[in-house]
Coordinates of C-alpha atoms in Angstrom, one line a residue:
Chain A
X1 CA 24.7 -36.5 19.0
X2 CA 28.4 -36.5 18.5
X3 CA 29.5 -33.0 19.1
X4 CA 32.8 -31.3 18.6
X5 CA 33.1 -28.4 21.0
X6 CA 35.8 -25.8 20.0
X7 CA 36.6 -23.3 22.7
X8 CA 40.0 -21.9 23.7
X9 CA 39.0 -20.7 27.2
X10 CA 39.5 -23.7 29.4
X11 CA 36.8 -22.8 32.0
X12 CA 34.1 -22.2 29.4
X13 CA 35.1 -25.4 27.5
X14 CA 35.0 -27.4 30.6
X15 CA 31.6 -26.0 31.7
X16 CA 30.0 -26.5 28.3
X17 CA 31.5 -29.9 27.9
X18 CA 29.9 -31.0 31.2
X19 CA 26.6 -29.5 30.2
X20 CA 26.6 -31.3 26.8
X21 CA 27.5 -34.5 28.5
X22 CA 24.7 -34.1 31.0
X23 CA 22.3 -33.7 28.0
X24 CA 23.4 -37.0 26.7
X25 CA 25.7 -36.0 23.9
X26 CA 29.0 -37.6 23.0
X27 CA 31.4 -34.6 23.4
X28 CA 34.9 -34.1 22.0
X29 CA 36.7 -30.9 22.7
X30 CA 39.4 -28.8 21.1
X31 CA 41.0 -25.6 22.0
X32 CA 42.2 -24.4 18.6
X33 CA 41.5 -24.9 14.9
X34 CA 44.4 -27.3 14.6
X35 CA 43.2 -29.5 17.4
X36 CA 39.7 -29.3 16.0
X37 CA 40.8 -30.5 12.6
X38 CA 42.8 -33.4 14.1
X39 CA 39.9 -34.4 16.3
X40 CA 37.4 -34.3 13.4
X41 CA 39.8 -36.4 11.3
X42 CA 39.9 -39.1 13.9
X43 CA 36.2 -39.0 14.7
X44 CA 34.0 -36.9 12.4
X45 CA 31.4 -35.0 14.5
X46 CA 27.7 -34.7 13.6
X47 CA 27.5 -31.2 15.1
X48 CA 30.0 -28.4 15.8
X49 CA 29.7 -25.9 18.6
X50 CA 32.5 -23.4 18.2
X51 CA 33.8 -20.1 19.5
X52 CA 34.1 -17.6 16.7
X53 CA 37.5 -16.2 17.7
X54 CA 40.2 -18.8 18.3
X55 CA 43.9 -18.3 18.8
X56 CA 44.8 -19.6 15.3
X57 CA 41.8 -18.3 13.3
X58 CA 38.1 -18.2 12.9
X59 CA 35.8 -20.9 14.3
X60 CA 33.5 -20.1 11.4
X61 CA 36.1 -21.3 8.9
X62 CA 36.5 -24.7 10.5
X63 CA 32.8 -25.1 11.0
X64 CA 32.2 -24.5 7.2
X65 CA 35.1 -26.8 6.4
X66 CA 33.6 -29.7 8.4
X67 CA 30.3 -29.3 6.6
X68 CA 28.0 -30.1 9.6
X69 CA 25.3 -28.1 11.3
X70 CA 27.0 -25.7 13.7
X71 CA 26.4 -23.3 16.5
X72 CA 28.6 -20.3 16.7
X73 CA 29.5 -18.5 20.0
X74 CA 31.1 -15.2 20.3
X75 CA 31.6 -12.3 22.7
X76 CA 32.5 -10.0 19.8
X77 CA 30.1 -11.1 17.1
X78 CA 29.2 -8.5 14.6
X79 CA 26.3 -8.4 12.3
X80 CA 28.6 -9.2 9.4
X81 CA 29.8 -12.4 11.2
X82 CA 26.2 -13.4 11.7
X83 CA 25.4 -12.8 8.0
X84 CA 28.4 -14.9 7.0
X85 CA 27.5 -17.6 9.4
X86 CA 23.9 -17.9 8.3
X87 CA 25.0 -18.1 4.7
X88 CA 27.0 -21.2 5.6
X89 CA 24.7 -23.3 7.6
X90 CA 24.9 -21.8 11.0
X91 CA 21.9 -22.9 13.1
X92 CA 22.3 -20.4 15.9
X93 CA 24.6 -17.6 16.8
X94 CA 25.0 -17.2 20.6
X95 CA 26.6 -14.3 22.3
X96 CA 28.8 -14.9 25.4
X97 CA 28.2 -15.6 28.1
X98 CA 26.3 -18.4 26.5
X99 CA 22.9 -19.2 28.1
X100 CA 22.8 -23.0 28.4
X101 CA 19.1 -23.0 27.6
X102 CA 19.8 -21.3 24.3
X103 CA 22.5 -23.8 23.4
X104 CA 20.2 -26.7 24.4
X105 CA 17.4 -25.3 22.2
X106 CA 19.8 -24.9 19.2
X107 CA 20.9 -28.5 19.6
X108 CA 17.3 -29.7 19.8
X109 CA 16.6 -27.9 16.6
X110 CA 19.5 -29.6 14.9
X111 CA 18.3 -33.0 16.3
X112 CA 14.8 -32.3 14.9
X113 CA 16.0 -31.3 11.5
X114 CA 19.0 -33.5 10.8
X115 CA 19.1 -34.4 7.2
X116 CA 17.3 -31.2 6.2
X117 CA 18.5 -27.7 5.5
X118 CA 19.4 -26.1 8.8
X119 CA 17.1 -23.3 9.9
X120 CA 18.5 -20.0 10.5
X121 CA 17.8 -18.8 14.0
X122 CA 18.9 -15.4 15.2
X123 CA 17.7 -13.3 18.1
X124 CA 18.3 -9.9 16.8
X125 CA 16.8 -8.3 19.8
X126 CA 20.0 -9.1 21.5
X127 CA 21.8 -5.9 20.6
X128 CA 25.2 -7.5 21.2
X129 CA 24.7 -9.4 18.0
X130 CA 24.6 -6.3 16.0
X131 CA 27.0 -4.3 18.1
X132 CA 29.6 -2.7 15.7
X133 CA 32.6 -4.1 17.7
X134 CA 36.1 -3.2 16.7
X135 CA 37.0 -6.8 15.8
X136 CA 39.2 -8.0 13.0
X137 CA 36.0 -9.2 11.3
X138 CA 34.4 -5.8 10.9
X139 CA 35.3 -3.6 8.0
X140 CA 36.3 0.0 8.6
X141 CA 33.1 1.1 7.0
X142 CA 30.8 -1.0 9.1
X143 CA 27.8 0.9 10.1
X144 CA 24.9 -0.5 12.0
X145 CA 21.8 1.1 13.1
X146 CA 18.4 0.1 14.3
X147 CA 15.0 1.6 13.5
X148 CA 12.2 1.1 15.9
X149 CA 8.7 2.4 15.5
X150 CA 5.3 2.4 17.0
X151 CA 3.4 3.3 13.8
X152 CA 4.0 3.7 10.1
X153 CA 4.3 7.4 10.3
X154 CA 7.2 7.1 12.7
X155 CA 8.7 4.3 10.5
X156 CA 8.4 6.5 7.4
X157 CA 10.1 9.4 9.2
X158 CA 13.0 7.3 10.3
X159 CA 13.5 5.7 6.9
X160 CA 13.6 9.2 5.4
X161 CA 16.5 10.1 7.6
X162 CA 18.7 7.5 6.0
X163 CA 19.9 9.9 3.4
X164 CA 22.4 7.5 1.7
X165 CA 19.8 4.8 1.0
X166 CA 18.9 4.4 -2.7
X167 CA 15.3 4.2 -3.8
X168 CA 15.3 0.5 -3.8
X169 CA 16.7 0.3 -0.3
X170 CA 14.0 2.7 0.9
X171 CA 11.4 0.6 -1.0
X172 CA 12.7 -2.5 0.8
X173 CA 12.6 -0.7 4.2
X174 CA 9.0 0.5 3.5
X175 CA 7.9 -3.0 2.7
X176 CA 9.6 -4.5 5.7
X177 CA 8.1 -1.8 8.0
X178 CA 4.6 -2.7 6.7
X179 CA 4.9 -6.4 7.6
X180 CA 2.2 -7.0 10.2
X181 CA 3.7 -7.2 13.7
X182 CA 7.0 -5.5 12.6
X183 CA 8.3 -2.8 14.8
X184 CA 12.0 -2.8 14.3
X185 CA 14.7 -3.5 11.8
X186 CA 18.4 -3.8 12.0
X187 CA 20.4 -2.2 9.3
X188 CA 24.0 -3.0 8.4
X189 CA 25.8 -1.0 5.7
X190 CA 29.3 -1.7 4.6
X191 CA 31.3 -1.0 1.4
X192 CA 29.5 -3.8 -0.4
X193 CA 25.9 -3.0 0.3
X194 CA 23.1 -2.9 2.7
X195 CA 21.6 -5.7 4.8
X196 CA 18.3 -5.4 6.6
X197 CA 17.2 -7.9 9.2
X198 CA 13.5 -7.9 10.2
X199 CA 13.0 -10.1 13.3
X200 CA 9.3 -10.9 13.0
X201 CA 7.7 -14.4 12.8
X202 CA 5.9 -14.6 9.6
X203 CA 4.7 -17.5 7.4
X204 CA 6.2 -16.1 4.2
X205 CA 4.5 -18.8 2.1
X206 CA 1.1 -17.4 3.0
X207 CA -0.4 -15.8 -0.1
X208 CA -1.3 -12.7 1.9
X209 CA 2.5 -11.9 1.8
X210 CA 3.1 -12.7 -1.8
X211 CA 2.9 -9.2 -3.2
X212 CA 5.2 -7.8 -0.5
X213 CA 7.6 -10.7 -1.0
X214 CA 7.6 -10.2 -4.7
X215 CA 8.4 -6.5 -4.4
X216 CA 11.2 -7.1 -1.9
X217 CA 12.7 -9.8 -4.1
X218 CA 12.5 -7.5 -7.1
X219 CA 14.3 -4.7 -5.3
X220 CA 16.9 -6.8 -3.5
X221 CA 19.9 -8.8 -4.6
X222 CA 19.5 -11.5 -2.1
X223 CA 16.8 -12.5 0.5
X224 CA 16.7 -15.1 3.2
X225 CA 13.1 -15.9 4.1
X226 CA 13.0 -17.6 7.5
X227 CA 10.2 -18.3 10.0
X228 CA 12.0 -16.0 12.5
X229 CA 12.3 -13.1 10.1
X230 CA 13.8 -12.1 6.8
X231 CA 17.3 -10.8 5.9
X232 CA 17.5 -8.7 2.7
X233 CA 20.7 -7.7 1.0
X234 CA 21.0 -4.9 -1.6
X235 CA 24.4 -4.3 -3.1
X236 CA 25.6 -0.8 -3.8
X237 CA 25.0 0.3 -7.3
X238 CA 28.2 1.4 -9.1
Chain B
X1 CA -9.0 13.8 -29.3
X2 CA -9.0 15.8 -26.2
X3 CA -8.8 12.9 -23.9
X4 CA -8.4 14.9 -20.7
X5 CA -11.7 16.6 -21.3
X6 CA -13.5 13.3 -21.8
X7 CA -12.1 11.4 -18.9
X8 CA -11.7 12.1 -15.3
X9 CA -8.0 12.1 -14.7
X10 CA -6.0 12.3 -11.5
X11 CA -2.3 12.7 -11.2
X12 CA -0.1 10.8 -8.7
X13 CA 3.5 11.8 -8.1
X14 CA 6.6 10.9 -6.1
X15 CA 7.3 7.6 -4.5
X16 CA 4.2 5.9 -3.2
X17 CA 6.0 3.5 -0.9
X18 CA 3.8 4.1 2.2
X19 CA 0.1 3.9 2.7
X20 CA -1.6 7.2 2.0
X21 CA -4.8 8.8 0.7
X22 CA -4.7 9.0 -3.0
X23 CA -7.1 10.6 -5.4
X24 CA -9.0 8.1 -7.5
X25 CA -10.3 8.2 -11.0
X26 CA -10.8 6.0 -14.0
X27 CA -7.6 7.4 -15.6
X28 CA -4.5 7.9 -13.4
X29 CA -1.5 9.8 -14.7
X30 CA 1.5 8.1 -13.1
X31 CA 4.2 9.8 -15.2
X32 CA 5.6 11.6 -12.1
X33 CA 5.6 8.5 -9.9
X34 CA 9.0 7.0 -9.1
X35 CA 8.1 3.9 -7.2
X36 CA 5.1 2.2 -5.6
X37 CA 4.7 -0.1 -2.7
X38 CA 2.8 -3.4 -2.4
X39 CA 0.1 -1.6 -0.3
X40 CA -0.9 0.0 -3.6
X41 CA -1.5 -3.4 -5.1
X42 CA -4.3 -3.9 -2.6
X43 CA -5.6 -0.4 -3.2
X44 CA -5.9 -1.1 -6.9
X45 CA -7.4 -4.5 -6.4
X46 CA -10.1 -3.1 -4.3
X47 CA -11.1 -0.6 -6.9
X48 CA -11.1 -2.7 -10.0
X49 CA -9.9 -1.7 -13.4
X50 CA -8.0 1.5 -13.8
X51 CA -6.1 3.1 -16.7
X52 CA -2.5 4.1 -15.7
X53 CA -0.8 6.5 -17.9
X54 CA 3.0 7.1 -18.3
X55 CA 4.1 4.6 -15.6
X56 CA 7.8 3.9 -15.7
X57 CA 8.9 0.4 -16.8
X58 CA 9.7 -0.8 -13.3
X59 CA 6.3 0.2 -12.0
X60 CA 4.7 -1.5 -15.0
X61 CA 6.7 -4.6 -14.4
X62 CA 5.8 -4.6 -10.7
X63 CA 2.1 -4.1 -11.2
X64 CA 1.9 -6.5 -14.1
X65 CA 3.6 -9.2 -12.0
X66 CA 0.9 -8.7 -9.4
X67 CA -1.7 -9.4 -12.1
X68 CA -3.7 -6.2 -11.4
X69 CA -6.6 -5.2 -13.7
X70 CA -4.8 -2.3 -15.3
X71 CA -4.9 -0.8 -18.7
X72 CA -1.5 0.8 -19.6
X73 CA -1.0 3.9 -21.8
X74 CA 2.1 5.9 -22.6
X75 CA 0.3 9.2 -22.8
X76 CA -3.0 10.7 -21.9
X77 CA -3.7 11.3 -25.6
X78 CA -3.6 7.6 -26.2
X79 CA -6.5 6.9 -23.8
X80 CA -9.5 6.4 -26.1
X81 CA -12.9 7.0 -24.8
X82 CA -13.8 3.4 -25.2
X83 CA -11.0 2.5 -22.7
X84 CA -12.7 4.1 -19.8
X85 CA -12.6 1.4 -17.1
X86 CA -16.0 -0.2 -16.6
X87 CA -16.7 -0.8 -20.3
X88 CA -18.1 -4.3 -20.9
X89 CA -16.9 -5.5 -24.3
X90 CA -14.1 -5.3 -26.8
X91 CA -10.3 -5.1 -26.8
X92 CA -9.0 -1.7 -25.9
X93 CA -6.3 0.2 -27.7
X94 CA -3.9 -0.4 -24.8
X95 CA -4.7 -4.1 -24.6
X96 CA -4.3 -4.5 -28.4
X97 CA -0.9 -2.8 -28.1
X98 CA 0.1 -5.1 -25.4
X99 CA -1.1 -8.2 -27.2
X100 CA 0.6 -7.3 -30.4
X101 CA 3.8 -6.3 -28.6
X102 CA 3.6 -2.7 -29.8
X103 CA 4.3 -1.3 -26.4
X104 CA 7.9 -0.2 -26.1
X105 CA 9.9 1.1 -23.2
X106 CA 10.1 4.5 -24.8
X107 CA 6.3 4.7 -24.8
X108 CA 6.4 5.2 -21.1
X109 CA 8.2 8.5 -21.5
X110 CA 5.5 9.7 -23.9

């Protein structure tokens, strides 16, 4: 595949470029947004692999602009960044230092699914993804927490401690906690609303989940149903 | 009609978002229930037809969307003897009200 690699750190750019070349890809590199735009204009890429934080802006912006499947890399990625990326066609969100195997897997998925809607893939067990870093991307009110439970009694007790959560948020959390196999959920709250990420592999189209799915969709403002989990967003009620 | 004397009625209350043991009866007073979880759909499906009284509009919407065998009433006084779940024939008062669109949002508040 024709890949545009955007990375400002020379050593990382060089190492990734070599790896991508070894895997048989046609690699073009850029160290900034300006270079990336110029490069894409001369030779439009099929896939973009970009650092999130670049000297002249956000790699996410240029990835969205180019309209191709993309993989985002960041050492400072917040949960908000991930949400924004997934909304805009991100295939994978890798935390630095990037594991080459993860990058390779992400590119394979793109290769397998070219022409179809990109699949959202996120490894939310990687706590660095949801770490509330003090980056320019995180709002002042960013608040992230993770609930983990062994049984539903424990889950219920933890949800009860989230005093600020509205009834519908608690209803969403209760439904998510009761998904078979679920034992943790990441929660992001900012001044716009709540986001819940349940990292559990489920076939959401299976009729056995239809009641739960219906209830969650009724309570939530937006849902992203994915094979790797579900992200649910509830805006604050004003 | 003193309906409560004629039917076995149980009362549920609070938010029923998590699996729990609930009392069961042909007529269930839900007027103090704030929300229900999908686990209750399965609970109701297993038990067959029940008359739910005083459920708030969002609960009615939720359980109706799940196509559960429920007879809806605004108040206990509206539950006629003939509407005891398990009857074999006829259209109940509650069903008639639903069919004719006589059920209003205010009904749920008694």
